[in-house]
């Protein structure tokens, strides 16, 4: 799962505070059917995702998300799953 936000609709403070809280904990990631806890927001785990249209290609970084646990335990045959996030402007992603 990859998420990209631009223009927060006055939710900027909430997004920033939630991101800082998520950076304090490892991100649950499913790789080949095994649960791993990985360090969030590292360059090693950064990936490029094409969001199409005006958004284009963005670099997204690993963050913990309860949906990873929920989806993995609710939907059969999920082998690999992670949650990644980016925002605009890109300056905030460094």
PDB file of C-alpha atoms in Angstrom:
ATOM      1  CA  UNK A   1       0.000   0.000   0.000  1.00  0.00           C
ATOM      2  CA  UNK A   2       1.389   3.402  -0.924  1.00  0.00           C
ATOM      3  CA  UNK A   3      -0.041   6.746   0.101  1.00  0.00           C
ATOM      4  CA  UNK A   4       0.714  10.236  -1.219  1.00  0.00           C
ATOM      5  CA  UNK A   5      -0.740  13.468   0.162  1.00  0.00           C
ATOM      6  CA  UNK A   6      -0.545  16.988  -1.210  1.00  0.00           C
ATOM      7  CA  UNK A   7      -2.579  19.841   0.168  1.00  0.00           C
ATOM      8  CA  UNK A   8      -3.685  18.778   3.608  1.00  0.00           C
ATOM      9  CA  UNK A   9      -6.998  20.608   3.789  1.00  0.00           C
ATOM     10  CA  UNK A  10      -5.892  22.125   7.113  1.00  0.00           C
ATOM     11  CA  UNK A  11      -4.901  18.712   8.467  1.00  0.00           C
ATOM     12  CA  UNK A  12      -1.183  19.473   8.162  1.00  0.00           C
ATOM     13  CA  UNK A  13      -0.519  19.574  11.900  1.00  0.00           C
ATOM     14  CA  UNK A  14      -2.280  16.236  12.342  1.00  0.00           C
ATOM     15  CA  UNK A  15      -0.343  14.604   9.504  1.00  0.00           C
ATOM     16  CA  UNK A  16       2.980  15.910  10.817  1.00  0.00           C
ATOM     17  CA  UNK A  17       2.318  14.811  14.411  1.00  0.00           C
ATOM     18  CA  UNK A  18       1.088  11.365  13.320  1.00  0.00           C
ATOM     19  CA  UNK A  19       4.162  10.926  11.121  1.00  0.00           C
ATOM     20  CA  UNK A  20       6.497  11.763  14.008  1.00  0.00           C
ATOM     21  CA  UNK A  21       4.713   9.212  16.199  1.00  0.00           C
ATOM     22  CA  UNK A  22       4.995   6.549  13.484  1.00  0.00           C
ATOM     23  CA  UNK A  23       8.711   7.257  13.060  1.00  0.00           C
ATOM     24  CA  UNK A  24       9.211   6.181  16.696  1.00  0.00           C
ATOM     25  CA  UNK A  25       8.258   2.575  16.036  1.00  0.00           C
ATOM     26  CA  UNK A  26       9.287  -0.136  13.622  1.00  0.00           C
ATOM     27  CA  UNK A  27       7.021  -0.800  10.662  1.00  0.00           C
ATOM     28  CA  UNK A  28       5.303  -4.175  10.442  1.00  0.00           C
ATOM     29  CA  UNK A  29       6.045  -5.581   7.006  1.00  0.00           C
ATOM     30  CA  UNK A  30       5.094  -8.949   5.513  1.00  0.00           C
ATOM     31  CA  UNK A  31       7.773 -10.454   3.269  1.00  0.00           C
ATOM     32  CA  UNK A  32       7.260 -13.902   1.719  1.00  0.00           C
ATOM     33  CA  UNK A  33       4.641 -14.745   4.342  1.00  0.00           C
ATOM     34  CA  UNK A  34       6.829 -13.749   7.306  1.00  0.00           C
ATOM     35  CA  UNK A  35       6.222 -10.830   9.650  1.00  0.00           C
ATOM     36  CA  UNK A  36       9.194  -8.479   9.940  1.00  0.00           C
ATOM     37  CA  UNK A  37       9.584  -5.257  11.881  1.00  0.00           C
ATOM     38  CA  UNK A  38      11.736  -2.855   9.874  1.00  0.00           C
ATOM     39  CA  UNK A  39      13.128   0.567  10.675  1.00  0.00           C
ATOM     40  CA  UNK A  40      10.863   3.222   9.147  1.00  0.00           C
ATOM     41  CA  UNK A  41      11.762   5.871   6.569  1.00  0.00           C
ATOM     42  CA  UNK A  42      15.186   4.570   5.565  1.00  0.00           C
ATOM     43  CA  UNK A  43      16.656   5.019   2.101  1.00  0.00           C
ATOM     44  CA  UNK A  44      17.115   1.244   1.940  1.00  0.00           C
ATOM     45  CA  UNK A  45      13.345   0.719   2.095  1.00  0.00           C
ATOM     46  CA  UNK A  46      12.387   3.695  -0.121  1.00  0.00           C
ATOM     47  CA  UNK A  47      10.566   2.816  -3.341  1.00  0.00           C
ATOM     48  CA  UNK A  48       9.388   4.740  -6.379  1.00  0.00           C
ATOM     49  CA  UNK A  49       5.665   4.474  -7.133  1.00  0.00           C
ATOM     50  CA  UNK A  50       3.850   5.866 -10.165  1.00  0.00           C
ATOM     51  CA  UNK A  51       0.646   7.489  -8.909  1.00  0.00           C
ATOM     52  CA  UNK A  52      -0.270   8.365 -12.536  1.00  0.00           C
ATOM     53  CA  UNK A  53      -1.720  11.616 -13.761  1.00  0.00           C
ATOM     54  CA  UNK A  54      -0.431  14.887 -12.354  1.00  0.00           C
ATOM     55  CA  UNK A  55       1.134  13.171  -9.333  1.00  0.00           C
ATOM     56  CA  UNK A  56       3.522  11.061 -11.405  1.00  0.00           C
ATOM     57  CA  UNK A  57       6.340   9.081  -9.796  1.00  0.00           C
ATOM     58  CA  UNK A  58       6.981   9.706  -6.102  1.00  0.00           C
ATOM     59  CA  UNK A  59       9.445   8.181  -3.675  1.00  0.00           C
ATOM     60  CA  UNK A  60       7.524   6.610  -0.799  1.00  0.00           C
ATOM     61  CA  UNK A  61       9.006   5.457   2.492  1.00  0.00           C
ATOM     62  CA  UNK A  62       8.086   2.723   4.927  1.00  0.00           C
ATOM     63  CA  UNK A  63       5.845   3.601   7.887  1.00  0.00           C
ATOM     64  CA  UNK A  64       3.871   1.423  10.259  1.00  0.00           C
ATOM     65  CA  UNK A  65       0.160   1.117   9.509  1.00  0.00           C
ATOM     66  CA  UNK A  66      -2.376  -1.084  11.355  1.00  0.00           C
ATOM     67  CA  UNK A  67      -3.910  -1.998   7.996  1.00  0.00           C
ATOM     68  CA  UNK A  68      -0.882  -4.215   7.264  1.00  0.00           C
ATOM     69  CA  UNK A  69      -1.677  -6.433  10.268  1.00  0.00           C
ATOM     70  CA  UNK A  70      -5.422  -6.368   9.596  1.00  0.00           C
ATOM     71  CA  UNK A  71      -5.215  -7.204   5.887  1.00  0.00           C
ATOM     72  CA  UNK A  72      -2.601  -9.908   6.379  1.00  0.00           C
ATOM     73  CA  UNK A  73      -4.716 -11.635   9.013  1.00  0.00           C
ATOM     74  CA  UNK A  74      -8.045 -11.156   7.207  1.00  0.00           C
ATOM     75  CA  UNK A  75      -7.385 -11.940   3.550  1.00  0.00           C
ATOM     76  CA  UNK A  76      -6.002 -15.346   2.595  1.00  0.00           C
ATOM     77  CA  UNK A  77      -2.994 -15.674   0.315  1.00  0.00           C
ATOM     78  CA  UNK A  78      -1.354 -12.299   1.020  1.00  0.00           C
ATOM     79  CA  UNK A  79       2.322 -13.090   0.700  1.00  0.00           C
ATOM     80  CA  UNK A  80       3.924  -9.646   0.921  1.00  0.00           C
ATOM     81  CA  UNK A  81       2.554  -6.361   2.219  1.00  0.00           C
ATOM     82  CA  UNK A  82       3.898  -3.063   3.505  1.00  0.00           C
ATOM     83  CA  UNK A  83       2.719   0.507   3.937  1.00  0.00           C
ATOM     84  CA  UNK A  84       4.630   3.448   2.453  1.00  0.00           C
ATOM     85  CA  UNK A  85       3.977   7.168   2.509  1.00  0.00           C
ATOM     86  CA  UNK A  86       5.088  10.435   0.890  1.00  0.00           C
ATOM     87  CA  UNK A  87       3.860  14.003   0.819  1.00  0.00           C
ATOM     88  CA  UNK A  88       4.327  17.185  -1.173  1.00  0.00           C
ATOM     89  CA  UNK A  89       6.401  19.201  -1.173  1.00  0.00           C
ATOM     90  CA  UNK A  90       9.182  16.633  -1.387  1.00  0.00           C
ATOM     91  CA  UNK A  91      11.258  18.660   1.069  1.00  0.00           C
ATOM     92  CA  UNK A  92       9.234  17.115   3.920  1.00  0.00           C
ATOM     93  CA  UNK A  93      10.242  13.603   2.825  1.00  0.00           C
ATOM     94  CA  UNK A  94      13.969  14.029   3.496  1.00  0.00           C
TER      95      UNK A  94
END
